[in-house]
Tab-separated table of C-alpha atoms and ligand atoms in Angstrom:
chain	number	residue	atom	x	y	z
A	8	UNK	CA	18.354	-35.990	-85.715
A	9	UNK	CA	19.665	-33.186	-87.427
A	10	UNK	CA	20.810	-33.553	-91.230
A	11	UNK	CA	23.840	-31.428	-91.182
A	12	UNK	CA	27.801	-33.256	-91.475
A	13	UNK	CA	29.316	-31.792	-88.782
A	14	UNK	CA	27.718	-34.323	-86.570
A	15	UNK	CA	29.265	-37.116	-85.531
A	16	UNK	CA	30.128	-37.270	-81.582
A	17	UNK	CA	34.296	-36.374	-81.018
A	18	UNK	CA	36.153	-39.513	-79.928
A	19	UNK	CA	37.869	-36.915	-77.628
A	20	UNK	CA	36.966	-37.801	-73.973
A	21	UNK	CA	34.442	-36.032	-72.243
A	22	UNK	CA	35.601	-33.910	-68.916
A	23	UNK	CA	34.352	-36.478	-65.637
A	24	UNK	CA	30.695	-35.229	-65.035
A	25	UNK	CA	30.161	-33.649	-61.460
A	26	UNK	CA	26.621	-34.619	-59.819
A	27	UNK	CA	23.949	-32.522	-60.144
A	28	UNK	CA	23.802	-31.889	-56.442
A	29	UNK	CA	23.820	-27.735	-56.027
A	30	UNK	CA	25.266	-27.795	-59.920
A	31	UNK	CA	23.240	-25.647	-62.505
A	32	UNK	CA	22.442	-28.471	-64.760
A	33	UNK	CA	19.795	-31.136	-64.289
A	34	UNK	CA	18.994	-34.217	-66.361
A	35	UNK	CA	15.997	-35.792	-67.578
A	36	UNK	CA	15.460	-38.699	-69.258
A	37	UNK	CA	12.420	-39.989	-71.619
A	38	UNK	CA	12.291	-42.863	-73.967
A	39	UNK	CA	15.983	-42.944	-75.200
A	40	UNK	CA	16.456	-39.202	-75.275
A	41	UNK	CA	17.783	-37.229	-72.085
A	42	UNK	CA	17.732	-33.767	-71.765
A	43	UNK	CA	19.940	-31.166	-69.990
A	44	UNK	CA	18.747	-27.890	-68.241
A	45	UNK	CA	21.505	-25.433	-68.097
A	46	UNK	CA	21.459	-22.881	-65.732
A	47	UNK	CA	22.930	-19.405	-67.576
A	48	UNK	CA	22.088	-17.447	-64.423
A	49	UNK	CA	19.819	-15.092	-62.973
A	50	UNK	CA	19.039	-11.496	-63.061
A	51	UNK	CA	16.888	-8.759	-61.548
A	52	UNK	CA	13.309	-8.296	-62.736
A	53	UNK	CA	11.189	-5.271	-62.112
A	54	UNK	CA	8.332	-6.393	-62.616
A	55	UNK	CA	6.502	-3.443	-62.510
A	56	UNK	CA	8.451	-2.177	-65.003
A	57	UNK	CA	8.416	-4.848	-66.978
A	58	UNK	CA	5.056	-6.320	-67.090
A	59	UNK	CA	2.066	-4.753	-69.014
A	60	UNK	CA	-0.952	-5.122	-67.925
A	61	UNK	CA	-3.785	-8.038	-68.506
A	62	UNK	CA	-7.527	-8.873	-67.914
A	63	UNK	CA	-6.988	-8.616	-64.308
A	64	UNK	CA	-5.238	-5.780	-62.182
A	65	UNK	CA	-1.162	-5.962	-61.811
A	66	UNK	CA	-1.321	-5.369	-58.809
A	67	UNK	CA	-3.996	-8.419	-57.850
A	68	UNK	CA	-1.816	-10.759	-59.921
A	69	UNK	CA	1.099	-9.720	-58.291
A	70	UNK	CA	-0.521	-10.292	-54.717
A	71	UNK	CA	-1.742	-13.469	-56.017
A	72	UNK	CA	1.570	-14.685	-56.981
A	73	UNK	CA	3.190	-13.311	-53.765
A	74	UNK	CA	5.605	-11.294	-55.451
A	75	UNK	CA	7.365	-8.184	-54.707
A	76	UNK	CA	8.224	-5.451	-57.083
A	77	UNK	CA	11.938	-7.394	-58.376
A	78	UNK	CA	11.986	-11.440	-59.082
A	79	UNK	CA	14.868	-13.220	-59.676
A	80	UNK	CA	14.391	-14.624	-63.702
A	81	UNK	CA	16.339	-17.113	-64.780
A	82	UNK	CA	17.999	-17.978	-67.901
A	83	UNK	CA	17.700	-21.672	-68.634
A	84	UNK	CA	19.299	-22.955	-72.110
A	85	UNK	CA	19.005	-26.805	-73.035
A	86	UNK	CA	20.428	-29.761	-74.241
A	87	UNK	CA	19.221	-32.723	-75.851
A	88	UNK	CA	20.752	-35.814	-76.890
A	89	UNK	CA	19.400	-38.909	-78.807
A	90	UNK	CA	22.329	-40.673	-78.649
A	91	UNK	CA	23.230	-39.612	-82.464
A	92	UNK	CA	23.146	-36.360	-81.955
A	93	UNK	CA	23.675	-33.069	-79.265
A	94	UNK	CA	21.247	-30.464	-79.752
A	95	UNK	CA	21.674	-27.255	-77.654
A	96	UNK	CA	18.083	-24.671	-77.974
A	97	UNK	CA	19.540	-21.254	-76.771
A	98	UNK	CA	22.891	-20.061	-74.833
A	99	UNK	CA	22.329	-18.218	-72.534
A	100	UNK	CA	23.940	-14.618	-72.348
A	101	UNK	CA	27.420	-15.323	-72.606
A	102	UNK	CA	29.290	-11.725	-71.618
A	103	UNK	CA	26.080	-9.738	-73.631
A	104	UNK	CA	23.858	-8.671	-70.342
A	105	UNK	CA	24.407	-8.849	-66.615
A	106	UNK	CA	27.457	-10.378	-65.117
A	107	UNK	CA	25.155	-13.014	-62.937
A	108	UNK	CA	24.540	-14.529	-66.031
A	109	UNK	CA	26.804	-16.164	-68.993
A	110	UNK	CA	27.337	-19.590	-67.046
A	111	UNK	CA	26.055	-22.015	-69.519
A	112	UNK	CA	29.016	-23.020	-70.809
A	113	UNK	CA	30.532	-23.995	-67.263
A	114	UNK	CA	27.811	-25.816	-66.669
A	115	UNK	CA	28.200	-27.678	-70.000
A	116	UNK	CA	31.512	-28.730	-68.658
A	117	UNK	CA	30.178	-29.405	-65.328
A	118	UNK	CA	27.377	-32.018	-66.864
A	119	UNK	CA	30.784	-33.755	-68.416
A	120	UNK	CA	30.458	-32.431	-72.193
A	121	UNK	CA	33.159	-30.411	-74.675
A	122	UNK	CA	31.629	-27.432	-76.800
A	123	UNK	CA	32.886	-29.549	-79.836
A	124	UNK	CA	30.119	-32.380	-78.647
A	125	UNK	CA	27.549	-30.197	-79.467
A	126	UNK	CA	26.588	-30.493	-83.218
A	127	UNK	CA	23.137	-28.267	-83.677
A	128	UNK	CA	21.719	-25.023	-81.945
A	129	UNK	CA	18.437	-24.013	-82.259
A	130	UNK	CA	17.721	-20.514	-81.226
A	131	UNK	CA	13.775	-19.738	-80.681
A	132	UNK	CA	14.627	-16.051	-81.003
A	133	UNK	CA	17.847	-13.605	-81.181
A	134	UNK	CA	17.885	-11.987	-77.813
A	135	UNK	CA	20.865	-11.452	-76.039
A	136	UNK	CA	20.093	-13.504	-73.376
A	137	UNK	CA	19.595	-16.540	-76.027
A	138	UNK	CA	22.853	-16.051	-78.090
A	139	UNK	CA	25.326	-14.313	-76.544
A	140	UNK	CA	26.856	-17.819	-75.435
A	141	UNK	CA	27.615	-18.790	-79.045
A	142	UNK	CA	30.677	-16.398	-79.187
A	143	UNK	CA	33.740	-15.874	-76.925
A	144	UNK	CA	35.817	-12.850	-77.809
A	145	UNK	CA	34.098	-12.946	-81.036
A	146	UNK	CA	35.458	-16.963	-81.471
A	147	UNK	CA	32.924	-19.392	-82.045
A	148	UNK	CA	32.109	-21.450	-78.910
A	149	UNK	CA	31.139	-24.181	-80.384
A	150	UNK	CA	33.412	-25.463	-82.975
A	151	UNK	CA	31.503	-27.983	-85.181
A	152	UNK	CA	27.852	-26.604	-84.261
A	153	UNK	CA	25.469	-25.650	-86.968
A	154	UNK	CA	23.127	-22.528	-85.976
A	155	UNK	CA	19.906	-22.654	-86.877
A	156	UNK	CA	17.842	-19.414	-86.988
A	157	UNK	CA	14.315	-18.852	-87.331
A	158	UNK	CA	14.119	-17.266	-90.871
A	159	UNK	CA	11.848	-14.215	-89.776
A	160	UNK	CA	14.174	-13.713	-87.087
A	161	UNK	CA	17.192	-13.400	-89.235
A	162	UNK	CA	15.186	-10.857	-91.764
A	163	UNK	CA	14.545	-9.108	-88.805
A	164	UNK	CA	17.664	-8.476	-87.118
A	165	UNK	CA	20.564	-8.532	-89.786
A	166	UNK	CA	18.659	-6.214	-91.385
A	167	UNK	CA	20.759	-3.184	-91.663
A	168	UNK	CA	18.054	-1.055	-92.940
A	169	UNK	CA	15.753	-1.902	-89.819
A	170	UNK	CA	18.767	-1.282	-87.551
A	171	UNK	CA	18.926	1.782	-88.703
A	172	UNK	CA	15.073	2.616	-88.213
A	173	UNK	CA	14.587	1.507	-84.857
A	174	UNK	CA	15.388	3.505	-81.695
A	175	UNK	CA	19.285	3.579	-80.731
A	176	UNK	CA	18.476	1.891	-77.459
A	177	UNK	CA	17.177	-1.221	-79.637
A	178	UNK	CA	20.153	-1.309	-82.083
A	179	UNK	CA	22.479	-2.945	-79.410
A	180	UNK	CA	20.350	-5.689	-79.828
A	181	UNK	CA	20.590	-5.596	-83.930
A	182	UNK	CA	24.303	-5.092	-83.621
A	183	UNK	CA	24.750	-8.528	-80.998
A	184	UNK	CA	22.872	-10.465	-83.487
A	185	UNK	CA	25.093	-9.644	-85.875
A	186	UNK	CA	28.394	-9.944	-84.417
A	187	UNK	CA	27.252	-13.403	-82.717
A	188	UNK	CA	26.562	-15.004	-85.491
A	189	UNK	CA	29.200	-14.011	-87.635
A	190	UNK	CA	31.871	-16.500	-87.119
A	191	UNK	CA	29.660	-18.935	-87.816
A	192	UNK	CA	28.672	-17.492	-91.362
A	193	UNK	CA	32.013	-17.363	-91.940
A	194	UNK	CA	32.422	-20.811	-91.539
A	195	UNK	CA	29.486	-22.154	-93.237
A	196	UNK	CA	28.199	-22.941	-90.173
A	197	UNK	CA	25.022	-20.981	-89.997
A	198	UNK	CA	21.437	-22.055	-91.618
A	199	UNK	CA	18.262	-19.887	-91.469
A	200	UNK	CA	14.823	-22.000	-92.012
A	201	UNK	CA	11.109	-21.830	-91.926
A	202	UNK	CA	8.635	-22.407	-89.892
A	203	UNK	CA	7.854	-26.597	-89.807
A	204	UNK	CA	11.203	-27.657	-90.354
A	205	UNK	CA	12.432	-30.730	-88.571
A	206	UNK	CA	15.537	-32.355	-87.438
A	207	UNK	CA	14.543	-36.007	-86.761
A	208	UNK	CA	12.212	-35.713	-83.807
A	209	UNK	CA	12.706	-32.235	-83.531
A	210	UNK	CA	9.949	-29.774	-85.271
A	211	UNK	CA	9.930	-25.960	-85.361
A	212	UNK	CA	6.637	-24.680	-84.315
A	213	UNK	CA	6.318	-20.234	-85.067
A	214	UNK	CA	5.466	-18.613	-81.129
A	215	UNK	CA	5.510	-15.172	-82.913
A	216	UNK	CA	5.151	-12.261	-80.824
A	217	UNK	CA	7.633	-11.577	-78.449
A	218	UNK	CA	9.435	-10.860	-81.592
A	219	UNK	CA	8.333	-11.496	-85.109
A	220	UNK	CA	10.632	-14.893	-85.595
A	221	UNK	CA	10.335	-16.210	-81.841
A	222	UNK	CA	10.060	-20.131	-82.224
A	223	UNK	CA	9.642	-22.843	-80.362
A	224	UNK	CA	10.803	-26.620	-80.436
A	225	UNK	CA	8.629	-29.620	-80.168
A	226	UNK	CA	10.433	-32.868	-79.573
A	227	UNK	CA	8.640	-36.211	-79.425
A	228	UNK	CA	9.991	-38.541	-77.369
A	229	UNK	CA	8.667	-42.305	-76.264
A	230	UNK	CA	7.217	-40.677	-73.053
A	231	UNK	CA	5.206	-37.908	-74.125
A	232	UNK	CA	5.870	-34.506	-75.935
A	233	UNK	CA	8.717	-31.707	-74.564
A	234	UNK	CA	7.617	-27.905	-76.165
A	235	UNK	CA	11.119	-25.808	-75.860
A	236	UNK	CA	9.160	-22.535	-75.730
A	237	UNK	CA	11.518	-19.797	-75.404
A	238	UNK	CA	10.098	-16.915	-74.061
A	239	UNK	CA	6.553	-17.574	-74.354
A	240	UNK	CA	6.636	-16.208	-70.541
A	241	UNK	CA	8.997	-14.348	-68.515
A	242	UNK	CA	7.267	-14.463	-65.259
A	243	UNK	CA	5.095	-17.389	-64.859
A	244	UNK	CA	3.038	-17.053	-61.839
A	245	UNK	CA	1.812	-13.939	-63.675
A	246	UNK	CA	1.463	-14.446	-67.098
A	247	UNK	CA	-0.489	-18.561	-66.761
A	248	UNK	CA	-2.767	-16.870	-64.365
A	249	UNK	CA	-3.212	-14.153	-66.847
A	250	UNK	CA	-2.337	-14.791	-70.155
A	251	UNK	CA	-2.924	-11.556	-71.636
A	252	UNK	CA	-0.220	-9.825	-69.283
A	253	UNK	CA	2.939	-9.291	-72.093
A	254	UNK	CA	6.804	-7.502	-71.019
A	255	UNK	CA	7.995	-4.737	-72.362
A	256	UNK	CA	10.796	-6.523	-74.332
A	257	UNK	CA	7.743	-8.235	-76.603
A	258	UNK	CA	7.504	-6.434	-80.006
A	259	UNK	CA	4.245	-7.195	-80.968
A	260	UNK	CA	2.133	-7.658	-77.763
A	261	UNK	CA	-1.104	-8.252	-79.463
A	262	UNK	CA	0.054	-11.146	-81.267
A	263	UNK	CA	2.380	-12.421	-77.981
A	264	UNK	CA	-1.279	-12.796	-75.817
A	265	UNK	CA	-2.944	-14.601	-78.755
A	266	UNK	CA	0.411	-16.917	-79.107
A	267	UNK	CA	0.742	-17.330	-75.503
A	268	UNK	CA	-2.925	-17.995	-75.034
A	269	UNK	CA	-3.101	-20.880	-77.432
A	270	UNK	CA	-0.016	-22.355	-76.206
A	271	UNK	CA	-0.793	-22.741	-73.130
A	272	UNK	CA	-4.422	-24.084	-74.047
A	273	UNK	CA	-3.222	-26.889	-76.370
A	274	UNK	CA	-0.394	-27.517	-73.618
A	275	UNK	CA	-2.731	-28.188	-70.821
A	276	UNK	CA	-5.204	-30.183	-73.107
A	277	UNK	CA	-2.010	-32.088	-74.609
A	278	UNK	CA	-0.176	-32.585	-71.221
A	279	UNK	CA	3.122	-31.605	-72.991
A	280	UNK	CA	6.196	-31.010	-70.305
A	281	UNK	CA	7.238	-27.247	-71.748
A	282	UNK	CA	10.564	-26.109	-71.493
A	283	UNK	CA	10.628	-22.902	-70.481
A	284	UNK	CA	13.804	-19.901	-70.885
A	285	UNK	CA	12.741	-18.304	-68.072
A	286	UNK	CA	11.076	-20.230	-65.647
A	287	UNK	CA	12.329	-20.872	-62.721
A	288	UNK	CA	15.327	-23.298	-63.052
A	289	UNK	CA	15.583	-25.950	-64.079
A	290	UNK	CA	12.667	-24.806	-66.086
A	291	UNK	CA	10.189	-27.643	-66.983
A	292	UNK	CA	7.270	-28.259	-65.771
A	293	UNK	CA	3.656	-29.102	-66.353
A	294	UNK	CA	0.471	-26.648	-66.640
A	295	UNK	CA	-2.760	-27.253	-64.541
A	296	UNK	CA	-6.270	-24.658	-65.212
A	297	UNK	CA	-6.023	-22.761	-62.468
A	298	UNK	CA	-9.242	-20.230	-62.500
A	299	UNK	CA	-9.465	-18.418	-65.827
A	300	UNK	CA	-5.529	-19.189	-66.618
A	301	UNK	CA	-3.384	-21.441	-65.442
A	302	UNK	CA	-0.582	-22.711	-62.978
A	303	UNK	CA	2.599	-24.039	-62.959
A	304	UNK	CA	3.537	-26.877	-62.196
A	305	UNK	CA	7.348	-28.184	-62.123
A	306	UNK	CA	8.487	-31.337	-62.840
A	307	UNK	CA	9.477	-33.164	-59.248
B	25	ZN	ZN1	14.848	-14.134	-72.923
């Protein structure tokens, strides 16, 4: 799947696999490729504060989606394996935000696999909440992984001249980026690339908006198409009805409404199962036209 050396799956054995049960992982298998949803945790969303307003008013979206004024979001990373290869798209938060989240790597171990199994990340964009996973008291996690970054991304955040242009309470951000990703520079382990680029049935597709790099991951399997979308939505019963609501966190909202509204379009025409950060775990499911947006559906 993925071109890189550092490959090859360890000979070391794998810890016994608990069942899924009330575990924060869940498999899924299609064709000959299964894929693991990895619960990183939860945290407290205002939504209020956090959502910007659409076509229609908050408040009726909110009363449509029977929500209060805090959800519980999730952080969902995942895992995919062909059999030749372990690809991981985000992890999770690691010790970078709230301490309800960070638990992606326990759950790795619960669904029976070492860190050193894992031989490619993709990250779709360089939030906390999508890196902070990759280091451990500023060790690589993942021994042998390469880290792929989404060229625009990378510009973006290890730039020290835009870290120092932005406002302080963004530079956290520029400085996590940074220090994540730095043992694996050091090691050689670190690739930036643009958008289109592949790894076997694995293709890049550019979700720009929520920040100027976000990127998703289309994966083709024998049993249909799986779109790793990121953060394309934060809270879905809001933002499918109406796809012009954006969060606060995007940094170009225009552009995130005209991503999200074609994604979800050519989704729902496509049928694609989308993979979603922050839908509720394990975080795939279907879309259906609901009205003038759309509605969730998860994956039984
Ligand atoms: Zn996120």
């Amino acid at each position: 799947m993925c071109i890189d050396d550092h490959a090859l799956f360890l000979s070391s054995p794998s810890p016994a696999p608990r069942s899924e049960g009330a575990a924060g992982f869940r498999r899924l298998q299609l064709g000959g490729t299964t894929i693991t949803a990895l619960c990183d945790g939860h945290f407290a969303l205002s939504v209020l504060d956090v959502l910007r307003g659409g076509e229609t008013p908050m408040q009726a979206l909110l009363e449509r989606a029977r929500l209060g004024d805090v959800v519980s979001s999730h952080v969902n990373a995942f895992l995919i394996e062909d059999g030749a290869h372990r690809v991981l798209v985000d992890a999770g938060a690691g010790d970078l935000q709230d301490a309800t989240l960070g638990g992606m790597s326990a759950q790795l171990a619960a669904a029976g696999l070492h860190p050193e199994q894992i031989d490619t990340v993709l990250l779709t964009h360089l939030h906390p909440d999508h890196i902070g996973g990759l280091t451990r008291h500023g060790m690589a996690v993942f021994p042998r992984a390469v880290v792929h970054v989404p060229r625009a991304e990378a510009a973006f955040w290890l730039d020290e001249a835009g870290r120092d242009a932005v406002d302080a309470s963004v530079r956290a951000t520029f400085d996590h980026a940074r220090q994540v990703l730095a043992p694996y520079m050091a090691e050689g382990r670190y690739r930036v690339f643009d958008p289109g680029a592949s790894w076997g049935a694995l293709t890049a597709e550019p979700l720009a908006g929520h920040t100027c790099g976000h990127t998703g991951y289309r994966l083709h399997t024998g049993e249909g198409d799986v779109v790793f979308c990121g953060d394309l939505f934060h809270v879905a019963s809001v933002q499918l009805a109406d796809p012009g609501v954006t969060v606060c966190y995007d940094s170009e909202p225009a552009q995130a409404r005209r991503t999200r509204a074609a994604f979800l379009a050519q989704a729902c025409r496509r049928g694609d199962l989308v993979a979603a950060a922050h839908a509720p775990f394990p975080g795939w499911g279907r879309l259906d036209v609901s009205g003038d947006g759309y509605a969730w559906r998860p994956l039984a």
